[in-house]
PDB file of C-alpha atoms in Angstrom:
ATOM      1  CA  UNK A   1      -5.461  38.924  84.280  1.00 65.00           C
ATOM      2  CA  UNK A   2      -6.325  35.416  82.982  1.00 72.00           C
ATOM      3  CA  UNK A   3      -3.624  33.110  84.245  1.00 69.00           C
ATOM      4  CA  UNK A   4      -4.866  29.773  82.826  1.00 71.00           C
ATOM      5  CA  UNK A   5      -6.419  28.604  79.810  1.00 72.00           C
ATOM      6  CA  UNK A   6      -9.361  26.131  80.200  1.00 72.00           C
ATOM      7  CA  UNK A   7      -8.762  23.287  77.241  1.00 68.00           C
ATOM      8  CA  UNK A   8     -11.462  20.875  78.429  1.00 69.00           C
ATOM      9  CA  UNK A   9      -9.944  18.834  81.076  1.00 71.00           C
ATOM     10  CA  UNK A  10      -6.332  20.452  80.277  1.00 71.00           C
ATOM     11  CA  UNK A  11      -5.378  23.446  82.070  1.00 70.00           C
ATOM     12  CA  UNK A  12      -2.856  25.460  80.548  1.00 74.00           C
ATOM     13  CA  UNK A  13      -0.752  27.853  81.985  1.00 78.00           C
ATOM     14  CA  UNK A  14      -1.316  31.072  80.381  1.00 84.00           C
ATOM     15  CA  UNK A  15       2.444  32.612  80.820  1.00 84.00           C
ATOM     16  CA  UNK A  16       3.835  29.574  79.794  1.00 82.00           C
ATOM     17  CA  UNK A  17       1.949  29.091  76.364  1.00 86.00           C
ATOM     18  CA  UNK A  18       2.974  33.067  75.775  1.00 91.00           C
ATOM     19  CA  UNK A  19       6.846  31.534  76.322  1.00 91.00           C
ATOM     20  CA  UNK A  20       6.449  29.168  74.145  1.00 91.00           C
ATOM     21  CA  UNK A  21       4.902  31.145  71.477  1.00 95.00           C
ATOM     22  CA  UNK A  22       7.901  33.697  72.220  1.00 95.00           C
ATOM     23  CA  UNK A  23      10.263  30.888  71.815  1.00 95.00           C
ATOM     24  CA  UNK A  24       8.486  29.790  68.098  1.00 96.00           C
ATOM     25  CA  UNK A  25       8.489  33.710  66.976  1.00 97.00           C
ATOM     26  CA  UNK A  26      12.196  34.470  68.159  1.00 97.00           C
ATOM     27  CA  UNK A  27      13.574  31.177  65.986  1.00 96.00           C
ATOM     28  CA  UNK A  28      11.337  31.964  62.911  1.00 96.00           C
ATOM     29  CA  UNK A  29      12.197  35.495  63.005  1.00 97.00           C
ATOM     30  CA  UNK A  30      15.968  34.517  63.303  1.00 96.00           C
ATOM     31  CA  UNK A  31      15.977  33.162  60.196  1.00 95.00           C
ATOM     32  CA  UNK A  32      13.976  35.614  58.507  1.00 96.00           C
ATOM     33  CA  UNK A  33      16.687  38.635  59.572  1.00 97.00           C
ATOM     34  CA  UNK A  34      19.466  36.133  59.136  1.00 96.00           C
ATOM     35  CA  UNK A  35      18.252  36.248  54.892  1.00 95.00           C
ATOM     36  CA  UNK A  36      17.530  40.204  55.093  1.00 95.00           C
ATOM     37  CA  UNK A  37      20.960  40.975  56.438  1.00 95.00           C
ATOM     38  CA  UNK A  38      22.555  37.965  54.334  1.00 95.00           C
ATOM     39  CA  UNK A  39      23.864  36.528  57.876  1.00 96.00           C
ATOM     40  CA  UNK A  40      24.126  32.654  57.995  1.00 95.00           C
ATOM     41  CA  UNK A  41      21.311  31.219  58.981  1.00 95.00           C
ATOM     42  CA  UNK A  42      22.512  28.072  60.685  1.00 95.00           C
ATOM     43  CA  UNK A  43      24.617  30.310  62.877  1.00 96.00           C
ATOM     44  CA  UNK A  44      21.908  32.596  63.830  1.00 97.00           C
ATOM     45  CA  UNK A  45      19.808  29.649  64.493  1.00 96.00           C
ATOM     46  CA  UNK A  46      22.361  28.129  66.941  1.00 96.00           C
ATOM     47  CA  UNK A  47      22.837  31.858  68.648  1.00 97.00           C
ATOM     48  CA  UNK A  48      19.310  32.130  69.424  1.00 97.00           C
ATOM     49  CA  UNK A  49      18.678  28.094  70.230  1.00 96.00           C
ATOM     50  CA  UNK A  50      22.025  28.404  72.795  1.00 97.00           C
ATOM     51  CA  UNK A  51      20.677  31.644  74.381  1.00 96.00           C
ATOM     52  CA  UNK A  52      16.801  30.767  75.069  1.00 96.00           C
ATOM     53  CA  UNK A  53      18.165  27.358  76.740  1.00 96.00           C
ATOM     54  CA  UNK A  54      20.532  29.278  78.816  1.00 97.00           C
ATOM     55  CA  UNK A  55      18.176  31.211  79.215  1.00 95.00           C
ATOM     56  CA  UNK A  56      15.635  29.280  80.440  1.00 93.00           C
ATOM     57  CA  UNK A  57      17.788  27.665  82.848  1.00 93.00           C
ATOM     58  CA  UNK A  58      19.752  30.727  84.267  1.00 94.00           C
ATOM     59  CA  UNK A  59      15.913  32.333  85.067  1.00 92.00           C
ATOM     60  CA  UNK A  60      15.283  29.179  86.575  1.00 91.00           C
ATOM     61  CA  UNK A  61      18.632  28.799  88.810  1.00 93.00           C
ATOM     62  CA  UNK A  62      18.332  32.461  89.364  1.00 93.00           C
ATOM     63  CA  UNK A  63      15.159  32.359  90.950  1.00 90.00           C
ATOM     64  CA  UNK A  64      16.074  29.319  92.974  1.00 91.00           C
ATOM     65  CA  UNK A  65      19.342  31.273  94.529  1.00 92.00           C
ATOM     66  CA  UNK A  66      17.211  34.373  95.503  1.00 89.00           C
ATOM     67  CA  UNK A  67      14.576  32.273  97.324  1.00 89.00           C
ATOM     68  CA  UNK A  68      17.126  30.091  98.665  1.00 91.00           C
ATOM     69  CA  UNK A  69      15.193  28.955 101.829  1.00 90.00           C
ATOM     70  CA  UNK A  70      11.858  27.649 100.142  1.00 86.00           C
ATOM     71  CA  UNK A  71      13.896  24.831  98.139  1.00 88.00           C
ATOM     72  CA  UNK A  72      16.815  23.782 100.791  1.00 86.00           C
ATOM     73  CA  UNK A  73      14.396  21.318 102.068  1.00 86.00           C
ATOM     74  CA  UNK A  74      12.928  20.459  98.684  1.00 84.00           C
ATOM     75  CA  UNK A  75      15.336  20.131  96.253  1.00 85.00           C
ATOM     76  CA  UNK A  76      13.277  18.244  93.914  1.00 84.00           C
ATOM     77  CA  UNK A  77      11.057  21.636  93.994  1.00 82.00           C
ATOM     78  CA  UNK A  78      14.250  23.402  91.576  1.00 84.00           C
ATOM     79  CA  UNK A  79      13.722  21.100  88.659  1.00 81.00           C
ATOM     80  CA  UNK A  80      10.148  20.372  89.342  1.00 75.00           C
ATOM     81  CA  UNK A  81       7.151  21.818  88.908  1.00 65.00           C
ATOM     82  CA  UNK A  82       8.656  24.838  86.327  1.00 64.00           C
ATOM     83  CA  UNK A  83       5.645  26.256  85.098  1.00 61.00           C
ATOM     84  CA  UNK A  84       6.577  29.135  87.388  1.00 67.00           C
ATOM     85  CA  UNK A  85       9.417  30.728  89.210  1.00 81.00           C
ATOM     86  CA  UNK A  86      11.804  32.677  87.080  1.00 86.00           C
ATOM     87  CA  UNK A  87      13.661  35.578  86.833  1.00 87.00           C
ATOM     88  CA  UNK A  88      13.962  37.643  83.949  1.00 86.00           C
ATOM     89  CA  UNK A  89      16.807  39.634  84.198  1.00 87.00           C
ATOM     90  CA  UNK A  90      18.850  36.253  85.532  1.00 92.00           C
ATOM     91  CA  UNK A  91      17.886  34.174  81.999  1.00 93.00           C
ATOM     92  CA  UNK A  92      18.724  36.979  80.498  1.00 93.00           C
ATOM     93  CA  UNK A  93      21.974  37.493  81.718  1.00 95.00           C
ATOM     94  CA  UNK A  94      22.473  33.729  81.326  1.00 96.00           C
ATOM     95  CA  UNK A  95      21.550  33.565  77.711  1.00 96.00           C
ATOM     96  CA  UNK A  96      23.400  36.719  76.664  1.00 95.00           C
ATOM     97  CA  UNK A  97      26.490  35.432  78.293  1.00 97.00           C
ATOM     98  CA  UNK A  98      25.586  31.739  76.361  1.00 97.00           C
ATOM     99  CA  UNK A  99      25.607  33.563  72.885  1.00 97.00           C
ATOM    100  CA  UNK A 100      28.868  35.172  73.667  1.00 96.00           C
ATOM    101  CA  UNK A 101      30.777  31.838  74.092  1.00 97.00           C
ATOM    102  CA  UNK A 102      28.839  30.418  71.303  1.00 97.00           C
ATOM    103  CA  UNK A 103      29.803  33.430  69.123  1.00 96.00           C
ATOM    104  CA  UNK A 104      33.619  33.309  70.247  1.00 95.00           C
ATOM    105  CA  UNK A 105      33.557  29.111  69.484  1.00 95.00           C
ATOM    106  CA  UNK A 106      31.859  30.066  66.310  1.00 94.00           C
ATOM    107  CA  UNK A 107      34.471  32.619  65.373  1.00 96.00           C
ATOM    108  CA  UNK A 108      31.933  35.169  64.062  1.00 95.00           C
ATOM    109  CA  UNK A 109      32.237  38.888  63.806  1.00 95.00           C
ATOM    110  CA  UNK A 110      30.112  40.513  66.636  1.00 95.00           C
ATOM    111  CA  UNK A 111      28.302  43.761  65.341  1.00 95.00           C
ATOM    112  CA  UNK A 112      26.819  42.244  61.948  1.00 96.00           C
ATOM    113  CA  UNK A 113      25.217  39.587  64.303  1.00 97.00           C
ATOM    114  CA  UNK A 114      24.509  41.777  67.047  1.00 97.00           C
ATOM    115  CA  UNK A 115      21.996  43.966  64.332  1.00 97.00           C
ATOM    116  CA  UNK A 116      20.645  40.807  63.563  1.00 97.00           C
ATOM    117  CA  UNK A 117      19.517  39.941  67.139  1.00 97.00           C
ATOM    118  CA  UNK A 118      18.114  42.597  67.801  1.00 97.00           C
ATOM    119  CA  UNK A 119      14.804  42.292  66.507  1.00 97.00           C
ATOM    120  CA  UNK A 120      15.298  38.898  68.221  1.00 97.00           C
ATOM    121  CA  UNK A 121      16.093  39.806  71.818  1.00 96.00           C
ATOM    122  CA  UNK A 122      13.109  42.397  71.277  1.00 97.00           C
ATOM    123  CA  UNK A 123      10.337  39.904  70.207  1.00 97.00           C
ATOM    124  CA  UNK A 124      11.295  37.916  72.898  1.00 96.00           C
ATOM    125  CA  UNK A 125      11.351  41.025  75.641  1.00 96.00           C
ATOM    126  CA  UNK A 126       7.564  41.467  73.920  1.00 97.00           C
ATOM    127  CA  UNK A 127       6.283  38.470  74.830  1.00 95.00           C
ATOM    128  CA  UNK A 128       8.001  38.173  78.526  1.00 93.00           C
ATOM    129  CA  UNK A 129       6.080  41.590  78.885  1.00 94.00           C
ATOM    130  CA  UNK A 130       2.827  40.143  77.445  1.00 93.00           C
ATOM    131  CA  UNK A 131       3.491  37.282  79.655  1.00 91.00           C
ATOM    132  CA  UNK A 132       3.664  38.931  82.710  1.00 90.00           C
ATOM    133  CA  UNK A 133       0.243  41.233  81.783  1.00 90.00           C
ATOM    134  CA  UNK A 134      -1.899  37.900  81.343  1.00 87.00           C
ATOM    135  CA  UNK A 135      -0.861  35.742  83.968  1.00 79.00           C
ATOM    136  CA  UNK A 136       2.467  36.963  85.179  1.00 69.00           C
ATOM    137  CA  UNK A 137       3.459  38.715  89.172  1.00 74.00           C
ATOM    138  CA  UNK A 138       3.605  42.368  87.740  1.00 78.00           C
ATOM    139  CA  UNK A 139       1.691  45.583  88.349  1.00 84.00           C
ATOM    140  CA  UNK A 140       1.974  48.953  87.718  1.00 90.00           C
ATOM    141  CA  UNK A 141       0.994  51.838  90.468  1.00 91.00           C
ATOM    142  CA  UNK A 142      -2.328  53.619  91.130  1.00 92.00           C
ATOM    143  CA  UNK A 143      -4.019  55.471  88.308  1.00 92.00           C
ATOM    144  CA  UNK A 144      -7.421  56.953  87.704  1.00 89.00           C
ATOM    145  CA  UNK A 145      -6.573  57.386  83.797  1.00 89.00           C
ATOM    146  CA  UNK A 146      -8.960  55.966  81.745  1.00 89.00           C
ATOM    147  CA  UNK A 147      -7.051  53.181  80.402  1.00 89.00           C
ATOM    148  CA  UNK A 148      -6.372  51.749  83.781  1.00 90.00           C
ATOM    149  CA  UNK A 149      -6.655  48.125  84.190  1.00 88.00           C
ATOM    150  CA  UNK A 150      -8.543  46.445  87.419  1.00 83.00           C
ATOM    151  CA  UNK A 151      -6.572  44.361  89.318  1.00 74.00           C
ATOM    152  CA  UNK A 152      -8.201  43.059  92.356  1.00 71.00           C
ATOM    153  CA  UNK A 153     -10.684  46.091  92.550  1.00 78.00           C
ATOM    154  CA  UNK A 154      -7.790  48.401  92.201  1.00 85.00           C
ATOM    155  CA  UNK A 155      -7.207  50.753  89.543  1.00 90.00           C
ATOM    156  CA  UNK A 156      -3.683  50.318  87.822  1.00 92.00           C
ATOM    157  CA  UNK A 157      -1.155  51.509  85.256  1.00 93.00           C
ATOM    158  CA  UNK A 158      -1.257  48.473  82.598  1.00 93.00           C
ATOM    159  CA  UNK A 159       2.574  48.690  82.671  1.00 94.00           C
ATOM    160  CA  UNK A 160       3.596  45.809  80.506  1.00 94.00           C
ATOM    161  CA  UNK A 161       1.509  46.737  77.251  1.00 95.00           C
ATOM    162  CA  UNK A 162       3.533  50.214  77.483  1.00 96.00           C
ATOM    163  CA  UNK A 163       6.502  47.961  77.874  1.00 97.00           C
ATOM    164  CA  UNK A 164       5.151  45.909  74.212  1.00 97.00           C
ATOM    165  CA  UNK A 165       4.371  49.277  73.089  1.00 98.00           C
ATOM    166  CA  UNK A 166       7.624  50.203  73.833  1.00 98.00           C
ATOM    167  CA  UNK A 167       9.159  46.809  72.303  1.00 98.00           C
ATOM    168  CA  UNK A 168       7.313  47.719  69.167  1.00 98.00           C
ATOM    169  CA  UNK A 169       8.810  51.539  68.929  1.00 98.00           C
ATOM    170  CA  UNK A 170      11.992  49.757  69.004  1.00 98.00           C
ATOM    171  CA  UNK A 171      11.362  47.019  66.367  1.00 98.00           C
ATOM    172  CA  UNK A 172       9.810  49.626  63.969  1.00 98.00           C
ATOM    173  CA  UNK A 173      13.114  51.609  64.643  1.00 97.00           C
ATOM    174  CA  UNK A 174      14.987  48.807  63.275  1.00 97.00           C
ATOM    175  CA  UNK A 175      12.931  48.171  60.481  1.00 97.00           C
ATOM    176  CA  UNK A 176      12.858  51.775  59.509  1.00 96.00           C
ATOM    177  CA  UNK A 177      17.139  51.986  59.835  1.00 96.00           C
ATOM    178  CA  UNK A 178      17.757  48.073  58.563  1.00 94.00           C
ATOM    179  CA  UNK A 179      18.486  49.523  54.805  1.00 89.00           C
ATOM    180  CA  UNK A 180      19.908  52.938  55.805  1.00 91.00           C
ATOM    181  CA  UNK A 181      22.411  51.731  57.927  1.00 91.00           C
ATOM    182  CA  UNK A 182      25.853  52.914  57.578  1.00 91.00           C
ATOM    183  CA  UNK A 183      28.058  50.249  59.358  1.00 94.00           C
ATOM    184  CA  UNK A 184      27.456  47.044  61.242  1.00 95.00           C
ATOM    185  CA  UNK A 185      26.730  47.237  64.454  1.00 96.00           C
ATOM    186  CA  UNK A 186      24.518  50.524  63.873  1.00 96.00           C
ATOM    187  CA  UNK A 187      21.328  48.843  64.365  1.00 97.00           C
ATOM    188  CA  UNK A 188      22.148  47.067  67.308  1.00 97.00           C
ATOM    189  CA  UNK A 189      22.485  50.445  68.954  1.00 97.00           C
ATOM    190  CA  UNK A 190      19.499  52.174  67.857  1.00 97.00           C
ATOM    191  CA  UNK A 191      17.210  49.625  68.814  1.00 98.00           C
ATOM    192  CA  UNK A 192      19.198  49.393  72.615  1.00 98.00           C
ATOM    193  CA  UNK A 193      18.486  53.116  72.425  1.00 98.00           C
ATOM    194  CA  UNK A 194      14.759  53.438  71.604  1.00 98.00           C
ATOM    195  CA  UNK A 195      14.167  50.179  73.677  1.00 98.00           C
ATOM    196  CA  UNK A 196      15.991  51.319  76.504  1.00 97.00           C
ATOM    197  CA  UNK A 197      15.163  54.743  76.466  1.00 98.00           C
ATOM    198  CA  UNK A 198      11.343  53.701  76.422  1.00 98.00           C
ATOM    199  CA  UNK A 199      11.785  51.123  79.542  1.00 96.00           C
ATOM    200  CA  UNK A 200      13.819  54.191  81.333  1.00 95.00           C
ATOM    201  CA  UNK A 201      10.549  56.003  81.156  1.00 95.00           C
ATOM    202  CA  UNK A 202       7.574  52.981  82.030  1.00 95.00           C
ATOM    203  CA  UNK A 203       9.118  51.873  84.500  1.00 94.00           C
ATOM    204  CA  UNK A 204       8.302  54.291  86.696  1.00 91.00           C
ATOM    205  CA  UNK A 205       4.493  52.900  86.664  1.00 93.00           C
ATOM    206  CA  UNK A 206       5.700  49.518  87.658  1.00 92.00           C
ATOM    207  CA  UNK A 207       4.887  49.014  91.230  1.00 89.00           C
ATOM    208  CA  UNK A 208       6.541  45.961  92.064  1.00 85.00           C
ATOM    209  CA  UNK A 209      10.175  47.224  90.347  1.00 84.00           C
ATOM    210  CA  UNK A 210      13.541  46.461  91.673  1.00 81.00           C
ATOM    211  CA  UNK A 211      14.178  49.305  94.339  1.00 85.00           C
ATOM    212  CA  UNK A 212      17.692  50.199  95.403  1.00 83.00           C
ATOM    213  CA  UNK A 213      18.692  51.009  98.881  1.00 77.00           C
ATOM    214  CA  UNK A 214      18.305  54.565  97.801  1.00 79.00           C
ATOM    215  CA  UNK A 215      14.920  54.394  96.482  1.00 80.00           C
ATOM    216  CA  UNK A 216      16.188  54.586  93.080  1.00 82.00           C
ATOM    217  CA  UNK A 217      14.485  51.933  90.257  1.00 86.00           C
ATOM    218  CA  UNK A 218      17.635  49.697  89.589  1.00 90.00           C
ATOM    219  CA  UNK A 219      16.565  48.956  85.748  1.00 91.00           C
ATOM    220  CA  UNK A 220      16.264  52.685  85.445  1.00 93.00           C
ATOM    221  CA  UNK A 221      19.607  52.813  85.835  1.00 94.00           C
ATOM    222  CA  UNK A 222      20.597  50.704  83.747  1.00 94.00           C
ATOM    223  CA  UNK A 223      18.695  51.630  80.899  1.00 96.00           C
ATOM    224  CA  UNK A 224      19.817  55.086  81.320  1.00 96.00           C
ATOM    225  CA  UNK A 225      23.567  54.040  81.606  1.00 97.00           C
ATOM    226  CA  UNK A 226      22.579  51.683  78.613  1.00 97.00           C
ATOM    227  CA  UNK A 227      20.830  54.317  76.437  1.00 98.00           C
ATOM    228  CA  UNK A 228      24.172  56.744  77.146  1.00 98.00           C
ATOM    229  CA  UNK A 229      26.505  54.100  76.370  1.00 98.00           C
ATOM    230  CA  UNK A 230      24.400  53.413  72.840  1.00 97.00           C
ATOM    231  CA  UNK A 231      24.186  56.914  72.098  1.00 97.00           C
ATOM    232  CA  UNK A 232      27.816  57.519  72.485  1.00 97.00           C
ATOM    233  CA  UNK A 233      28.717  54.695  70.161  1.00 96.00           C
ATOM    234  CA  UNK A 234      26.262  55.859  67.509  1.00 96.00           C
ATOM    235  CA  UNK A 235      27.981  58.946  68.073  1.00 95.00           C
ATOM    236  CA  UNK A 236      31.757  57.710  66.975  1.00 94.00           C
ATOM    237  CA  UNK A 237      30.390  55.598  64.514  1.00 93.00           C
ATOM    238  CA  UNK A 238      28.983  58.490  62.820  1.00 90.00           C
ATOM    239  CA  UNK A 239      32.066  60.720  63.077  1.00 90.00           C
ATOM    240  CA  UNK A 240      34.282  57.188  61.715  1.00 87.00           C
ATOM    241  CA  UNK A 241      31.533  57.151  58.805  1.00 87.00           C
ATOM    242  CA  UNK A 242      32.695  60.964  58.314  1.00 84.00           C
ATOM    243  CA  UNK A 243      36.249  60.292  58.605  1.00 84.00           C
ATOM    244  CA  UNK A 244      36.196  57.555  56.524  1.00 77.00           C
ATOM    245  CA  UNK A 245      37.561  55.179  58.376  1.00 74.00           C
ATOM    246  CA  UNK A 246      34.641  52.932  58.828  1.00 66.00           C
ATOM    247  CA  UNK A 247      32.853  50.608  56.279  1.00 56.00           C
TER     248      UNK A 247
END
C-alpha cells in the first residue's frame, strides 16, 4: 500500500520504520507489565532484548535457507542490504527458542513470565501485521465487500488489519483477565487462545498463506492445535484452582 516514506532526499522503508516502532513499543511495554505483575524488570527487559535480536536474525537466516539459490553466488547479499527478506514464523521461532535459554540461564519461573509476555509477543505480532499491510508481500483473496482494499486494480480482503484486529481482541483479553487471574500462567493461555483462535479464522482470506501438500493452511493448523492445547490447560488449571492444589 505505501511501501516507502518520502523524507526529502531520504527514502525510508515503510515496513522497516513499522519494525522499529514495534521494537520501541514491545521494550516500553515490557517494562510497563513487568511493574503491573510485580515481575523484575531488568529480567523482562533482557527476555524481550534476547528474543527480538534472535529474532531478527533467525527471520533473516531463515529466509536466506529457503531461497538458498539467489545468495550462493552472493553471499555478501545475506548480511547486506536487510531492509527486506525475512521470515516471520523463522524469527519467531528463533527468538522464542532465545528467551527459553535466556530464561533457563536466568533461573526464572516460566508461567509468571510467560503472562507477562504476552501482551509483548502480541504488540509485536500487531505491528509485523501492520507491517506487512503498508509495505509488506501479503494479500488476502478476492472480495466484493465493501471494505475491500485495491491492490493493483483488484479487489481484496485487507487481511492483516483483521489480523491487528485480532491482536487487539487478544490484548484486551489480557487486560480484562490481568487482575482476575487465578494462577500464573493463566494469562498466557487466554491470550494464545483468543489470539490463536482469531488467526485460525483470518487466515482463510490470506491469499498468499502457507499451503500444505493437502491443500490445508499450515498456520491453521497450528493455531487450531495451539488454541486446543491452551484450552485444555486452562481447563486443569481451573479444576487444580477447585481442588486446591494450585496457588
Amino acid at each position: 500500500m505505501f511501501p516507502a516514506i518520502n523524507l526529502g532526499p531520504l527514502v525510508l522503508p515503510t515496513s522497516a520504520f513499522v519494525y522499529i516502532l514495534g521494537v520501541w513499543a514491545c521494550l516500553a511495554l515490557s517494562e510497563r507489565i513487568a511493574r503491573r505483575l510485580d515481575l523484575d524488570a531488568d529480567i523482562m527487559s533482557g527476555l524481550v532484548t534476547t528474543g527480538i535480536i534472535a529474532g531478527f536474525i533467525g527471520a533473516r537466516l531463515t529466509f536466506v535457507f529457503l531461497y538458498w539459490p539467489a545468495y550462493q553466488d552472493n553471499l555478501l547479499g545475506i548480511i547486506w542490504p536487510i531492509n527486506s527478506g525475512f521470515n516471520l514464523w523463522g524469527g519467531l521461532f528463533f527468538g522464542a527458542a532465545a528467551m527459553f535459554f535466556y530464561g533457563r540461564y536466568k533461573q526464572i519461573p516460566a508461567a509468571p513470565y510467560l503472562d507477562g509476555l504476552a501482551p509483548v509477543i502480541i504488540t509485536g505480532l500487531l505491528f509485523a501485521s501492520l507491517a506487512d499491510f503498508l509495505g509488506g508481500p501479503g494479500f488476502g483473496t478476492f472480495t466484493s465487500m465493501p471494505w475491500g482494499i485495491s491492490n493493483f486494480d483488484i479487489r481484496r480482503h485487507p487481511v492483516q488489519l483483521y489480523e491487528i484486529g485480532v491482536a487487539a481482541a487478544a490484548l484486551l483479553a489480557w487486560w480484562y483477565f490481568q487482575k482476575r487471574r487465578l494462577y500464573d500462567g493463566q494469562l498466557f493461555l487466554i491470550t494464545t487462545a483468543v489470539y490463536c483462535f482469531g488467526r485460525l479464522l483470518v487466515d482463510a482470506f490470506r491469499a498468499n498463506t502457507w499451503i500444505t501438500a493437502g491443500g490445508w493452511h499450515g498456520l491453521q493448523i497450528l493455531c487450531l492445535l495451539a488454541v486446543l492445547a491452551a484450552v485444555m490447560l486452562l481447563m486443569r488449571g481451573s479444576q487444580k484452582v477447585e481442588t486446591g492444589t494450585v496457588s
